[in-house]
């Protein structure tokens, strides 16, 4: 909990710094230097590390960040609420919900698609390491910001994915993808992209592919999962999704 608290403090401070202009940052640095010079009484030489620490303390004071004990009580209550799908306006019949008991703390979950932007919050609240990919930079920035404000960013990273490019990330335990998530992507490139995600998934990994209303049919991708090492897992889903299908990678 102490480590999580320190990460919470650092995330809030860094988020505040990113919201400031260069001029505002420089003025904050001048304020930190003046405060150090007043307290030091010329007994030591100011260093860059000392100034940075002083700036962080000034920001923490401005933000009125909670003490550890107060934060801990709030965090435990908040985390319980965050693990409820309804907190993120996710329906209880969403196809991801039956998969949540399979996710263990630290499992690497990859979410692909702008339409699935609420899922990273729910998955991060279940202590998964979440990688989020979307073609829309505004969506990626919005998800990143809320992850920080909700204190969910301990093991989260987001990328703007364009073309057939994939970042370097750990093996996938659970993939949730909206088919057709990357616009203007040729069908052959999208198949190659999905094949690469499939190759990065070890035994017992799970892929849940959802075609949103108006999206391409899942049958386009079904051929990739006809290998003996992949089995279709039954999963219940809400009619708000046009189609959804789940595959589990088994040992050959």
XYZ file of N, CA and C in Angstrom:
756
model
N 0.817 -1.202 0.000
C 0.000 0.000 0.000
C 0.861 1.266 0.000
N 1.989 1.193 0.706
C 2.887 2.360 0.712
C 3.408 2.644 -0.693
N 3.737 1.579 -1.420
C 4.235 1.749 -2.786
C 3.145 2.332 -3.685
N 1.932 1.829 -3.551
C 0.817 2.362 -4.335
C 0.575 3.835 -4.007
N 0.728 4.171 -2.731
C 0.522 5.562 -2.321
C 1.575 6.473 -2.961
N 2.837 6.036 -2.957
C 3.889 6.845 -3.575
C 3.655 7.002 -5.070
N 3.160 5.934 -5.716
C 2.858 6.023 -7.139
C 1.698 6.991 -7.388
N 0.730 6.980 -6.498
C -0.395 7.917 -6.591
C 0.102 9.363 -6.496
N 0.984 9.631 -5.528
C 1.530 10.976 -5.361
C 2.294 11.408 -6.618
N 3.162 10.530 -7.121
C 3.970 10.865 -8.292
C 3.101 11.100 -9.522
N 2.076 10.269 -9.705
C 1.200 10.425 -10.864
C 0.461 11.757 -10.836
N -0.043 12.133 -9.666
C -0.758 13.398 -9.567
C 0.180 14.585 -9.803
N 1.400 14.491 -9.269
C 2.368 15.576 -9.452
C 2.752 15.704 -10.920
N 3.041 14.573 -11.579
C 3.434 14.613 -12.990
C 2.284 15.102 -13.865
N 1.068 14.695 -13.541
C -0.087 15.160 -14.302
C -0.242 16.675 -14.176
N 0.023 17.200 -12.978
C -0.066 18.643 -12.766
C 1.024 19.368 -13.560
N 2.237 18.818 -13.549
C 3.319 19.434 -14.323
C 2.975 19.488 -15.804
N 2.396 18.399 -16.303
C 2.055 18.349 -17.729
C 0.971 19.344 -18.105
N 0.205 19.794 -17.107
C -0.864 20.751 -17.389
C -0.364 22.192 -17.410
N 0.891 22.417 -16.993
C 1.446 23.763 -16.924
C 2.192 24.127 -18.199
N 2.196 25.416 -18.495
C 3.015 25.915 -19.609
C 4.471 25.996 -19.156
N 5.367 26.193 -20.121
C 6.789 26.284 -19.770
C 7.043 27.469 -18.836
N 6.372 28.590 -19.093
C 6.559 29.758 -18.237
C 6.118 29.506 -16.812
N 4.999 28.811 -16.652
C 4.502 28.492 -15.319
C 5.449 27.544 -14.589
N 6.029 26.591 -15.324
C 6.992 25.677 -14.711
C 8.235 26.419 -14.234
N 8.696 27.377 -15.052
C 9.888 28.145 -14.668
C 9.611 28.991 -13.425
N 8.430 29.585 -13.361
C 8.083 30.384 -12.178
C 7.982 29.498 -10.937
N 7.481 28.289 -11.112
C 7.411 27.356 -9.989
C 8.815 26.977 -9.531
N 9.736 26.803 -10.493
C 11.123 26.511 -10.143
C 11.773 27.656 -9.387
N 11.502 28.886 -9.820
C 12.040 30.061 -9.121
C 11.515 30.119 -7.693
N 10.251 29.781 -7.515
C 9.660 29.784 -6.177
C 10.332 28.737 -5.289
N 10.625 27.565 -5.875
C 11.286 26.508 -5.113
C 12.702 26.931 -4.714
N 13.412 27.577 -5.629
C 14.780 28.035 -5.334
C 14.763 29.076 -4.214
N 13.829 30.007 -4.302
C 13.738 31.047 -3.269
C 13.450 30.440 -1.907
N 12.595 29.440 -1.867
C 12.255 28.780 -0.606
C 13.463 28.049 -0.039
N 14.241 27.383 -0.917
C 15.428 26.655 -0.461
C 16.499 27.612 0.045
N 16.684 28.711 -0.670
C 17.714 29.668 -0.260
C 17.382 30.282 1.085
N 16.100 30.484 1.342
C 15.683 31.066 2.618
C 15.933 30.109 3.779
N 15.645 28.830 3.551
C 15.792 27.849 4.624
C 17.227 27.376 4.791
N 18.013 27.430 3.701
C 19.369 26.882 3.757
C 20.334 27.790 4.495
N 20.082 29.113 4.409
C 20.979 30.085 5.038
C 22.424 29.867 4.587
N 22.564 29.537 3.280
C 23.872 29.400 2.638
C 24.728 28.322 3.275
N 24.122 27.300 3.864
C 24.898 26.226 4.483
C 25.244 25.121 3.495
N 24.617 25.105 2.342
C 24.953 24.107 1.333
C 24.650 24.675 -0.050
N 25.210 24.033 -1.058
C 25.013 24.459 -2.438
C 23.768 23.777 -2.996
N 22.890 24.548 -3.614
C 21.675 23.989 -4.187
C 22.013 23.071 -5.361
N 21.346 21.948 -5.441
C 21.531 21.017 -6.547
C 20.226 20.882 -7.304
N 20.318 20.341 -8.522
C 19.129 20.157 -9.356
C 18.134 19.200 -8.698
N 18.672 18.154 -8.040
C 17.796 17.182 -7.379
C 17.018 17.848 -6.256
N 17.695 18.682 -5.470
C 17.019 19.377 -4.373
C 15.932 20.293 -4.896
N 16.207 20.977 -6.004
C 15.206 21.889 -6.581
C 13.998 21.107 -7.081
N 14.254 19.967 -7.753
C 13.147 19.144 -8.257
C 12.290 18.626 -7.109
N 12.943 18.185 -6.036
C 12.191 17.708 -4.865
C 11.355 18.832 -4.263
N 11.937 20.033 -4.219
C 11.208 21.171 -3.667
C 10.010 21.528 -4.540
N 10.181 21.443 -5.862
C 9.064 21.701 -6.777
C 7.947 20.693 -6.537
N 8.319 19.423 -6.375
C 7.307 18.384 -6.130
C 6.560 18.655 -4.826
N 7.278 19.108 -3.796
C 6.619 19.407 -2.514
C 5.644 20.575 -2.670
N 6.043 21.591 -3.451
C 5.151 22.733 -3.671
C 3.887 22.299 -4.405
N 4.058 21.424 -5.401
C 2.891 20.951 -6.152
C 1.971 20.131 -5.256
N 2.564 19.238 -4.433
C 1.754 18.419 -3.530
C 0.965 19.305 -2.569
N 1.575 20.398 -2.135
C 0.890 21.331 -1.229
C -0.249 22.030 -1.956
N 0.003 22.426 -3.208
C -1.044 23.097 -3.987
C -2.228 22.167 -4.229
N -1.928 20.911 -4.529
C -2.988 19.944 -4.831
C -3.677 19.424 -3.574
N -3.101 19.727 -2.413
C -3.652 19.253 -1.137
C -3.833 17.738 -1.147
N -2.779 17.040 -1.540
C -2.842 15.584 -1.626
C -2.994 14.984 -0.235
N -3.739 13.911 -0.169
C -4.077 13.297 1.110
C -2.877 12.633 1.769
N -2.958 12.501 3.088
C -1.980 11.715 3.835
C -2.179 10.242 3.507
N -1.204 9.421 3.882
C -1.290 7.993 3.567
C -2.522 7.353 4.204
N -2.768 7.613 5.478
C -3.889 6.972 6.167
C -5.228 7.349 5.550
N -5.377 8.630 5.217
C -6.632 9.060 4.600
C -6.770 8.459 3.193
N -5.673 8.460 2.441
C -5.705 7.884 1.089
C -6.026 6.400 1.131
N -5.454 5.672 2.091
C -5.661 4.225 2.176
C -7.135 3.894 2.399
N -7.795 4.605 3.313
C -9.213 4.355 3.563
C -10.033 4.632 2.312
N -9.715 5.728 1.631
C -10.452 6.081 0.422
C -10.174 5.084 -0.691
N -8.917 4.620 -0.797
C -8.511 3.707 -1.875
C -9.242 2.382 -1.762
N -9.345 1.817 -0.565
C -10.003 0.528 -0.390
C -11.475 0.606 -0.763
N -12.126 1.682 -0.369
C -13.540 1.857 -0.718
C -13.710 2.069 -2.213
N -12.839 2.907 -2.774
C -12.929 3.212 -4.202
C -12.676 1.981 -5.053
N -11.686 1.177 -4.679
C -11.361 0.003 -5.490
C -12.523 -0.985 -5.532
N -13.229 -1.121 -4.424
C -14.394 -2.005 -4.405
C -15.446 -1.521 -5.399
N -15.656 -0.210 -5.450
C -16.631 0.357 -6.382
C -16.142 0.214 -7.818
N -14.848 0.440 -8.042
C -14.298 0.390 -9.397
C -14.367 -0.998 -10.025
N -14.478 -2.023 -9.215
C -14.563 -3.384 -9.749
C -15.972 -3.758 -10.183
N -16.902 -2.845 -10.020
C -18.268 -3.083 -10.482
C -18.406 -2.551 -11.908
N -18.855 -3.371 -12.848
C -19.024 -2.903 -14.235
C -19.911 -1.663 -14.342
N -20.927 -1.565 -13.508
C -21.851 -0.437 -13.585
C -21.164 0.893 -13.298
N -20.056 0.869 -12.550
C -19.333 2.103 -12.247
C -18.791 2.748 -13.520
N -18.525 1.944 -14.526
C -17.988 2.419 -15.805
C -19.046 2.407 -16.910
N -20.303 2.285 -16.515
C -21.406 2.192 -17.478
C -21.229 1.004 -18.432
N -20.739 -0.102 -17.891
C -20.609 -1.347 -18.647
C -21.721 -2.285 -18.183
N -22.467 -2.811 -19.114
C -23.596 -3.663 -18.763
C -23.106 -4.988 -18.188
N -23.890 -5.527 -17.286
C -23.514 -6.780 -16.630
C -23.485 -7.966 -17.582
N -24.102 -7.826 -18.750
C -24.110 -8.913 -19.727
C -23.042 -8.729 -20.806
N -22.149 -7.793 -20.588
C -21.055 -7.603 -21.548
C -20.206 -8.875 -21.587
N -19.728 -9.300 -22.767
C -18.972 -10.565 -22.851
C -17.692 -10.596 -22.045
N -17.170 -9.454 -21.608
C -15.955 -9.450 -20.795
C -16.253 -9.889 -19.357
N -17.456 -9.644 -18.877
C -17.781 -9.902 -17.474
C -17.534 -11.352 -17.075
N -17.965 -12.372 -17.872
C -17.686 -13.757 -17.477
C -16.197 -14.087 -17.451
N -15.377 -13.260 -18.096
C -13.940 -13.517 -18.149
C -13.191 -12.970 -16.934
N -13.802 -12.058 -16.198
C -13.102 -11.404 -15.088
C -12.562 -12.386 -14.046
N -13.306 -13.460 -13.670
C -12.753 -14.395 -12.680
C -11.492 -15.118 -13.160
N -11.266 -15.146 -14.469
C -10.072 -15.815 -14.995
C -8.815 -14.944 -14.891
N -9.012 -13.656 -14.707
C -7.876 -12.730 -14.681
C -7.235 -12.731 -13.303
N -5.943 -12.997 -13.276
C -5.186 -12.975 -12.029
C -4.371 -11.686 -11.957
N -4.069 -11.205 -10.748
C -3.269 -9.981 -10.623
C -1.971 -10.082 -11.414
N -1.693 -9.063 -12.202
C -0.484 -9.036 -13.005
C -0.635 -9.608 -14.396
N -1.753 -10.260 -14.703
C -1.978 -10.756 -16.062
C -1.948 -9.591 -17.040
N -1.352 -9.837 -18.217
C -1.270 -8.777 -19.227
C -2.485 -8.840 -20.142
N -3.275 -7.776 -20.116
C -4.491 -7.688 -20.921
C -4.300 -6.596 -21.969
N -4.596 -6.920 -23.221
C -4.508 -5.954 -24.312
C -5.917 -5.660 -24.813
N -6.263 -4.369 -24.847
C -7.567 -3.930 -25.341
C -7.342 -3.108 -26.601
N -8.052 -3.455 -27.682
C -7.876 -2.781 -28.968
C -9.215 -2.237 -29.429
N -9.287 -0.920 -29.631
C -10.492 -0.339 -30.206
C -11.043 0.832 -29.433
N -11.411 1.885 -30.142
C -11.983 3.073 -29.523
C -13.294 2.764 -28.822
N -14.096 1.880 -29.408
C -15.403 1.559 -28.827
C -15.284 0.801 -27.504
N -14.092 0.295 -27.204
C -13.879 -0.472 -25.979
C -13.128 0.344 -24.924
N -13.206 1.659 -25.020
C -12.373 2.521 -24.170
C -12.733 2.473 -22.693
N -13.892 1.928 -22.326
C -14.248 1.829 -20.901
C -13.640 0.593 -20.244
N -13.273 -0.391 -21.048
C -12.787 -1.647 -20.481
C -11.462 -1.522 -19.738
N -10.496 -0.701 -20.202
C -9.241 -0.609 -19.444
C -9.423 -0.259 -17.980
N -10.409 0.597 -17.663
C -10.630 0.977 -16.273
C -11.051 -0.234 -15.442
N -12.017 -0.983 -15.953
C -12.524 -2.146 -15.222
C -11.432 -3.196 -15.045
N -10.647 -3.434 -16.090
C -9.599 -4.450 -16.030
C -8.466 -4.020 -15.097
N -8.106 -2.745 -15.135
C -7.067 -2.240 -14.234
C -7.527 -2.322 -12.784
N -8.822 -2.131 -12.542
C -9.350 -2.236 -11.183
C -9.269 -3.663 -10.662
N -9.173 -4.640 -11.575
C -8.996 -6.043 -11.176
C -7.510 -6.425 -11.171
N -6.639 -5.428 -11.077
C -5.192 -5.609 -10.898
C -4.505 -6.226 -12.110
N -5.091 -6.072 -13.294
C -4.428 -6.535 -14.516
C -3.462 -5.469 -15.003
N -2.413 -5.908 -15.703
C -1.522 -4.985 -16.400
C -2.141 -4.746 -17.777
N -2.571 -3.526 -18.039
C -3.382 -3.238 -19.223
C -2.592 -2.442 -20.255
N -2.645 -2.913 -21.509
C -2.143 -2.154 -22.650
C -3.337 -1.817 -23.527
N -3.503 -0.527 -23.816
C -4.652 -0.082 -24.616
C -4.165 0.480 -25.944
N -4.784 0.032 -27.033
C -4.442 0.489 -28.376
C -5.679 1.060 -29.044
N -5.547 2.251 -29.607
C -6.654 2.858 -30.352
C -6.064 3.771 -31.415
N -6.832 3.990 -32.477
C -6.351 4.825 -33.576
C -6.595 6.301 -33.318
N -7.427 6.633 -32.345
C -7.820 8.008 -32.065
C -7.005 8.554 -30.899
N -6.184 9.555 -31.154
C -5.309 10.104 -30.110
C -6.125 10.747 -28.990
N -7.266 11.356 -29.315
C -8.093 11.980 -28.270
C -8.613 10.929 -27.296
N -8.984 9.765 -27.814
C -9.468 8.684 -26.946
C -8.355 8.179 -26.054
N -7.164 7.992 -26.624
C -6.023 7.508 -25.847
C -5.690 8.477 -24.718
N -5.677 9.772 -25.015
C -5.357 10.759 -23.987
C -6.439 10.811 -22.909
N -7.698 10.664 -23.309
C -8.783 10.671 -22.323
C -8.684 9.479 -21.379
N -8.381 8.308 -21.936
C -8.242 7.109 -21.104
C -7.052 7.260 -20.162
N -5.922 7.752 -20.682
C -4.732 7.948 -19.841
C -5.035 8.885 -18.672
N -5.732 9.978 -18.952
C -6.035 10.958 -17.916
C -6.922 10.364 -16.830
N -7.946 9.621 -17.235
C -8.858 9.069 -16.228
C -8.192 7.944 -15.436
N -7.323 7.182 -16.085
C -6.577 6.141 -15.374
C -5.804 6.757 -14.212
N -5.212 7.925 -14.451
C -4.437 8.599 -13.412
C -5.352 9.144 -12.325
N -6.412 9.835 -12.716
C -7.290 10.453 -11.725
C -8.022 9.412 -10.885
N -8.236 8.210 -11.440
C -8.910 7.143 -10.700
C -7.918 6.262 -9.930
N -6.634 6.636 -9.957
C -5.577 5.887 -9.275
C -5.531 4.432 -9.760
N -5.572 4.264 -11.082
C -5.539 2.931 -11.679
C -4.283 2.713 -12.518
N -3.381 3.679 -12.530
C -2.286 3.641 -13.486
C -1.020 2.967 -13.024
N -1.099 2.042 -12.074
C 0.119 1.409 -11.580
C 0.804 0.557 -12.638
N 0.033 -0.042 -13.527
C 0.616 -0.882 -14.576
C -0.236 -0.738 -15.833
N -0.263 0.466 -16.378
C -1.087 0.768 -17.548
C -0.265 1.535 -18.568
N -0.469 1.224 -19.848
C 0.184 1.969 -20.919
C -0.764 2.008 -22.102
N -0.782 3.129 -22.823
C -1.669 3.292 -23.977
C -0.860 3.783 -25.173
N -1.267 3.354 -26.355
C -0.585 3.732 -27.589
C -1.603 4.149 -28.644
N -1.209 5.101 -29.476
C -1.971 5.399 -30.682
C -1.453 4.457 -31.759
N -2.283 3.507 -32.155
C -1.870 2.473 -33.112
C -2.375 2.850 -34.499
N -1.477 2.910 -35.443
C -1.830 3.221 -36.815
C -1.169 2.210 -37.740
N -1.849 1.923 -38.835
C -1.309 0.945 -39.771
C -1.219 -0.422 -39.120
N -0.223 -1.177 -39.501
C -0.048 -2.514 -38.935
C 0.969 -2.553 -37.817
N 1.284 -1.359 -37.237
C 2.334 -1.277 -36.222
C 1.823 -1.763 -34.872
N 2.685 -2.526 -34.180
C 2.398 -2.953 -32.815
C 3.584 -2.588 -31.933
N 3.335 -2.067 -30.723
C 4.439 -1.771 -29.807
C 5.006 -3.064 -29.236
N 6.142 -2.930 -28.597
C 6.758 -4.078 -27.920
C 6.179 -4.161 -26.517
N 5.479 -5.257 -26.219
C 4.913 -5.431 -24.894
C 4.978 -6.899 -24.499
N 4.745 -7.226 -23.224
C 4.867 -8.612 -22.742
C 3.871 -9.535 -23.425
N 4.072 -10.846 -23.300
C 3.118 -11.818 -23.845
C 1.705 -11.540 -23.336
N 0.728 -11.845 -24.175
C -0.671 -11.507 -23.895
C -1.363 -12.656 -23.174
N -1.967 -12.368 -22.039
C -2.793 -13.353 -21.348
C -4.254 -13.256 -21.792
N -4.682 -12.046 -22.109
C -6.084 -11.833 -22.465
C -6.152 -10.688 -23.472
N -6.706 -10.958 -24.652
C -6.875 -9.947 -25.692
C -8.365 -9.682 -25.895
N -8.727 -8.410 -25.884
C -10.095 -8.003 -26.199
C -9.988 -7.015 -27.353
N -10.552 -7.365 -28.496
C -10.386 -6.535 -29.684
C -11.711 -6.296 -30.378
N -11.876 -5.068 -30.819
C -12.998 -4.710 -31.675
C -12.524 -4.892 -33.113
N -13.120 -5.808 -33.824
C -12.696 -6.027 -35.215
C -13.007 -4.777 -36.024
N -12.068 -4.417 -36.885
C -12.213 -3.176 -37.625
C -11.890 -1.960 -36.792
N -11.099 -2.160 -35.715
C -10.825 -1.067 -34.785
C -9.902 -0.006 -35.381
N -9.050 -0.413 -36.302
C -8.098 0.521 -36.886
C -8.596 0.951 -38.269
N -9.072 2.184 -38.402
C -9.667 2.615 -39.664
C -8.634 2.697 -40.785
N -9.142 2.573 -41.997
C -8.336 2.659 -43.213
C -7.248 1.603 -43.263
N -7.476 0.496 -42.582
C -6.512 -0.598 -42.577
C -7.004 -1.667 -43.550
N -6.163 -2.013 -44.508
C -6.552 -3.019 -45.484
C -6.860 -4.337 -44.780
N -7.858 -5.089 -45.257
C -8.225 -6.351 -44.600
C -7.042 -7.296 -44.427
N -6.156 -7.358 -45.422
C -5.001 -8.259 -45.302
C -4.063 -7.804 -44.192
N -3.884 -6.487 -44.051
C -3.019 -5.964 -42.989
C -3.651 -6.216 -41.633
N -4.969 -6.072 -41.540
C -5.648 -6.311 -40.274
C -5.540 -7.774 -39.870
N -5.638 -8.665 -40.855
C -5.468 -10.084 -40.567
C -4.051 -10.372 -40.078
N -3.062 -9.729 -40.704
C -1.676 -9.901 -40.265
C -1.487 -9.373 -38.845
N -2.137 -8.246 -38.555
C -2.039 -7.660 -37.219
C -2.631 -8.603 -36.179
N -3.808 -9.146 -36.467
C -4.434 -10.075 -35.544
C -3.609 -11.345 -35.407
N -2.999 -11.782 -36.526
C -2.130 -12.955 -36.466
C -0.920 -12.726 -35.582
N -0.378 -11.495 -35.613
C 0.762 -11.163 -34.756
C 0.358 -11.161 -33.288
N -0.821 -10.633 -32.989
C -1.319 -10.672 -31.614
C -1.535 -12.107 -31.161
N -1.998 -12.916 -32.083
C -2.202 -14.335 -31.780
C -0.871 -15.009 -31.460
N 0.154 -14.678 -32.230
C 1.468 -15.286 -32.024
C 2.088 -14.858 -30.697
N 1.712 -13.674 -30.199
C 2.259 -13.176 -28.932
C 1.508 -13.726 -27.719
N 0.547 -14.586 -27.950
C -0.269 -15.131 -26.863
C 0.189 -16.538 -26.521
N 0.656 -16.778 -25.304
C 1.113 -18.116 -24.911
C -0.066 -19.045 -24.640
N 0.253 -20.297 -24.334
C -0.765 -21.292 -23.998
C -1.644 -20.795 -22.848
N -2.939 -21.075 -22.953
C -3.964 -20.679 -21.979
C -4.370 -19.217 -22.109
N -3.821 -18.509 -23.097
C -4.274 -17.147 -23.336
C -5.669 -17.143 -23.943
N -6.361 -16.019 -23.795
C -7.745 -15.896 -24.259
C -7.866 -14.713 -25.207
N -8.572 -14.922 -26.320
C -8.910 -13.838 -27.238
C -10.421 -13.691 -27.288
N -10.891 -12.490 -27.052
C -12.312 -12.189 -27.176
C -12.456 -11.122 -28.259
N -13.040 -11.508 -29.388
C -13.213 -10.583 -30.504
C -14.676 -10.188 -30.609
N -14.915 -8.884 -30.716
C -16.280 -8.373 -30.797
C -16.432 -7.515 -32.037
N -17.440 -7.819 -32.829
C -17.807 -6.961 -33.952
C -18.925 -6.057 -33.471
N -18.639 -4.763 -33.348
C -19.647 -3.833 -32.874
C -20.720 -3.683 -33.938
N -21.856 -3.113 -33.558
C -22.935 -2.906 -34.526
C -22.410 -2.135 -35.730
N -22.610 -2.701 -36.889
C -22.130 -2.066 -38.103
C -20.713 -2.448 -38.453
N -20.033 -3.236 -37.616
C -18.658 -3.636 -37.874
C -18.593 -4.839 -38.795
N -17.382 -5.239 -39.197
C -17.227 -6.384 -40.087
C -17.583 -7.682 -39.375
N -18.030 -8.688 -40.088
C -18.407 -9.957 -39.452
C -17.195 -10.686 -38.904
N -17.410 -11.393 -37.817
C -16.318 -12.126 -37.194
C -15.826 -13.274 -38.058
N -16.667 -13.736 -38.976
C -16.252 -14.858 -39.810
C -15.003 -14.530 -40.617
N -14.754 -13.242 -40.827
C -13.545 -12.827 -41.550
C -12.291 -13.306 -40.834
N -12.354 -13.388 -39.486
C -11.182 -13.721 -38.701
C -11.188 -15.164 -38.195
N -12.300 -15.852 -38.409
C -12.434 -17.186 -37.850
C -11.380 -18.168 -38.323
N -10.898 -18.001 -39.569
C -9.927 -18.947 -40.116
C -8.636 -18.976 -39.311
N -8.325 -17.871 -38.645
C -7.082 -17.817 -37.876
C -7.118 -18.753 -36.672
N -8.320 -19.131 -36.239
C -8.458 -19.907 -35.017
C -8.865 -21.354 -35.285
N -8.609 -21.822 -36.491
C -8.955 -23.198 -36.824
C -7.837 -24.172 -36.484
N -6.717 -23.638 -35.978
C -5.633 -24.520 -35.573
C -6.069 -25.354 -34.367
N -5.424 -26.490 -34.189
C -5.777 -27.375 -33.086
C -5.493 -26.739 -31.718
N -4.597 -25.768 -31.694
C -4.219 -25.178 -30.398
C -5.226 -24.142 -29.897
N -6.261 -23.843 -30.698
C -7.262 -22.863 -30.277
C -8.634 -23.518 -30.223
N -9.330 -23.309 -29.109
C -10.682 -23.829 -28.939
C -11.645 -22.675 -28.705
N -12.852 -22.814 -29.217
C -13.876 -21.807 -28.964
C -14.435 -22.015 -27.565
N -14.438 -20.946 -26.767
C -15.020 -20.977 -25.429
C -16.396 -20.334 -25.474
N -17.411 -20.991 -24.948
C -18.733 -20.360 -24.930
C -18.737 -19.156 -23.995
N -19.395 -18.103 -24.407
C -19.469 -16.899 -23.582
C -20.799 -16.214 -23.869
N -21.429 -15.709 -22.817
C -22.681 -14.979 -22.975
C -22.366 -13.518 -23.289
N -23.164 -12.905 -24.164
C -22.942 -11.506 -24.469
C -24.267 -10.796 -24.675
N -24.193 -9.498 -24.566
C -25.388 -8.677 -24.681
C -25.701 -8.418 -26.148
N -26.966 -8.195 -26.470
C -27.353 -7.963 -27.858
C -26.864 -6.613 -28.375
N -26.289 -5.775 -27.512
C -25.734 -4.510 -27.991
C -24.501 -4.743 -28.856
N -23.908 -5.928 -28.746
C -22.809 -6.293 -29.632
C -23.376 -7.133 -30.766
N -23.009 -6.779 -31.984
C -23.524 -7.518 -33.127
C -23.100 -8.980 -33.045
N -21.822 -9.216 -32.761
C -21.295 -10.565 -32.596
C -20.150 -10.519 -31.592
N -19.917 -11.628 -30.931
C -18.750 -11.744 -30.054
C -18.357 -13.203 -30.003
N -17.066 -13.455 -30.027
C -16.600 -14.841 -29.994
C -15.303 -14.913 -29.186
N -15.199 -15.985 -28.428
C -14.047 -16.133 -27.539
C -13.281 -17.390 -27.893
N -11.949 -17.258 -27.988
C -11.073 -18.399 -28.228
C -10.078 -18.525 -27.085
N -9.761 -19.760 -26.736
C -8.750 -20.024 -25.706
C -7.644 -20.847 -26.333
N -6.426 -20.466 -26.059
C -5.270 -21.178 -26.639
C -4.885 -22.321 -25.717
N -4.950 -23.532 -26.249
C -4.646 -24.721 -25.464
C -3.289 -25.290 -25.857
N -2.765 -26.145 -24.993
C -1.524 -26.857 -25.337
C -1.824 -27.851 -26.448
N -0.934 -27.925 -27.430
C -1.141 -28.839 -28.562
C -1.058 -30.294 -28.100
